[in-house]
Coordinates of C-alpha atoms in Angstrom, one line a residue:
M1454 CA 49.5 -157.1 181.3
L1455 CA 48.6 -154.8 184.2
K1456 CA 46.3 -152.7 182.1
S1457 CA 44.4 -155.8 181.1
L1458 CA 43.7 -156.6 184.8
D1459 CA 42.1 -153.2 185.2
R1460 CA 39.7 -153.7 182.2
S1461 CA 36.0 -153.8 182.9
I1462 CA 34.4 -157.2 183.2
S1463 CA 32.0 -156.1 180.5
K1464 CA 34.9 -156.3 178.0
I1465 CA 35.3 -160.1 178.6
Y1466 CA 34.0 -162.2 175.7
G1467 CA 30.8 -163.9 176.7
V1468 CA 29.9 -161.7 179.6
G1469 CA 26.7 -159.9 178.8
P1470 CA 24.8 -157.1 180.5
A1471 CA 22.8 -159.4 182.7
Y1472 CA 25.9 -161.2 184.0
V1473 CA 27.7 -157.9 184.5
K1474 CA 24.9 -156.8 186.7
R1475 CA 25.1 -159.9 188.8
L1476 CA 28.9 -159.6 189.2
K1477 CA 28.6 -156.0 190.2
K1478 CA 26.3 -157.1 193.1
L1479 CA 29.3 -159.2 194.3
G1480 CA 31.7 -156.3 194.0
V1481 CA 33.4 -157.7 190.9
L1482 CA 34.0 -154.7 188.5
Q1483 CA 37.3 -155.4 186.9
V1484 CA 39.2 -158.5 185.7
R1485 CA 41.4 -158.2 188.8
D1486 CA 38.4 -158.4 191.0
L1487 CA 37.3 -161.6 189.3
L1488 CA 40.7 -163.2 189.8
Y1489 CA 40.6 -162.4 193.5
Y1490 CA 37.0 -163.4 194.1
Y1491 CA 37.1 -166.6 196.1
P1492 CA 34.2 -168.9 197.0
K1493 CA 32.8 -168.5 200.5
K1494 CA 32.6 -172.2 201.0
Y1495 CA 34.8 -175.1 199.8
E1496 CA 33.6 -178.6 199.8
D1497 CA 36.3 -181.3 200.0
L1498 CA 34.9 -184.2 197.9
T1499 CA 38.1 -186.2 198.2
K1500 CA 37.1 -187.7 201.6
V1501 CA 34.5 -190.3 200.5
K1502 CA 33.0 -192.6 203.1
N1503 CA 31.0 -195.8 202.9
V1504 CA 27.4 -195.6 204.0
A1505 CA 28.2 -197.8 207.0
D1506 CA 30.7 -195.3 208.2
L1507 CA 28.4 -192.3 208.2
E1508 CA 27.8 -190.5 211.5
A1509 CA 24.9 -188.3 212.5
T1510 CA 26.8 -185.0 213.0
D1511 CA 26.6 -181.4 211.8
K1512 CA 29.7 -181.9 209.6
E1513 CA 29.1 -182.5 205.9
Q1514 CA 30.0 -186.0 204.7
T1515 CA 30.4 -187.4 201.2
V1516 CA 29.5 -190.9 199.9
R1517 CA 29.7 -192.5 196.5
V1518 CA 26.4 -194.3 196.0
K1519 CA 24.2 -195.8 193.3
L1520 CA 20.6 -194.6 192.9
L1521 CA 18.0 -197.3 193.5
E1522 CA 14.8 -195.3 193.5
I1523 CA 13.6 -191.6 193.3
E1524 CA 10.2 -190.0 193.6
N1525 CA 8.5 -186.7 194.0
I1526 CA 5.9 -186.2 196.8
R1527 CA 3.7 -183.2 197.1
T1528 CA 2.9 -182.2 200.7
R1529 CA -0.7 -181.3 201.6
R1530 CA -0.2 -178.6 204.1
R1531 CA 2.5 -176.4 202.6
R1532 CA 2.0 -177.5 199.0
M1533 CA 5.7 -178.1 198.5
F1534 CA 7.5 -180.9 196.8
L1535 CA 9.7 -183.4 198.5
T1536 CA 12.1 -185.4 196.3
K1537 CA 13.0 -188.6 198.1
A1538 CA 15.6 -191.1 196.9
I1539 CA 17.2 -194.3 198.0
F1540 CA 20.9 -194.8 197.3
E1541 CA 23.2 -197.7 198.1
D1542 CA 26.8 -198.8 198.2
Q1543 CA 28.4 -202.1 199.1
S1544 CA 28.0 -201.4 202.8
G1545 CA 24.3 -200.3 203.0
E1546 CA 21.5 -197.9 202.0
V1547 CA 20.9 -194.2 202.7
N1548 CA 17.9 -192.0 202.1
A1549 CA 18.2 -188.5 200.6
V1550 CA 15.6 -185.7 200.7
W1551 CA 15.5 -182.5 198.8
F1552 CA 12.9 -179.7 199.4
N1553 CA 11.2 -178.0 196.4
Q1554 CA 13.5 -179.4 193.7
P1555 CA 11.2 -181.7 191.7
Y1556 CA 13.4 -181.5 188.6
L1557 CA 15.9 -183.7 190.4
S1558 CA 13.8 -186.8 189.7
R1559 CA 14.4 -186.1 186.0
T1560 CA 18.1 -185.3 186.4
F1561 CA 19.1 -188.4 188.4
K1562 CA 19.1 -191.7 186.6
E1563 CA 18.5 -195.0 188.4
E1564 CA 21.5 -197.4 188.5
Q1565 CA 24.0 -194.5 188.1
F1566 CA 26.6 -193.6 190.6
Y1567 CA 26.7 -190.2 192.3
L1568 CA 28.7 -188.4 194.9
L1569 CA 26.3 -187.1 197.6
S1570 CA 27.5 -184.5 200.1
G1571 CA 25.5 -183.1 203.0
K1572 CA 24.7 -183.3 206.7
V1573 CA 23.6 -186.7 207.9
K1574 CA 20.7 -187.2 210.3
R1575 CA 19.4 -190.4 211.8
D1576 CA 15.7 -191.0 211.2
Y1577 CA 13.6 -194.0 212.2
G1578 CA 16.6 -196.2 212.6
G1579 CA 18.3 -195.2 209.3
F1580 CA 20.2 -192.3 207.9

């Protein structure tokens, strides 16, 4: 068992040369390194709030909401994409904005429920 932990990650089925190169940049060289490589950030998605309970803070908050509308907008000045969406739950509506991720408008489906997590800011009387 101990010898298998010292094996190179390149010996793991499904791990090709490109993935080995990416893992080496993270300092993962052996199976043991992979087992002890922990994420830098952990998001606790179990504390779900209602939209009405959101607060404008620097802490990340999570809501379970239904998508009402989503659209891509291209800005004039910087030529970047803004993806804007409106979500709702039983307590209210919330707007979400993503920068330079136009594929999201094809990924999200209207009338479907999603867990959104992020920092909440108050803007023009809404969140």
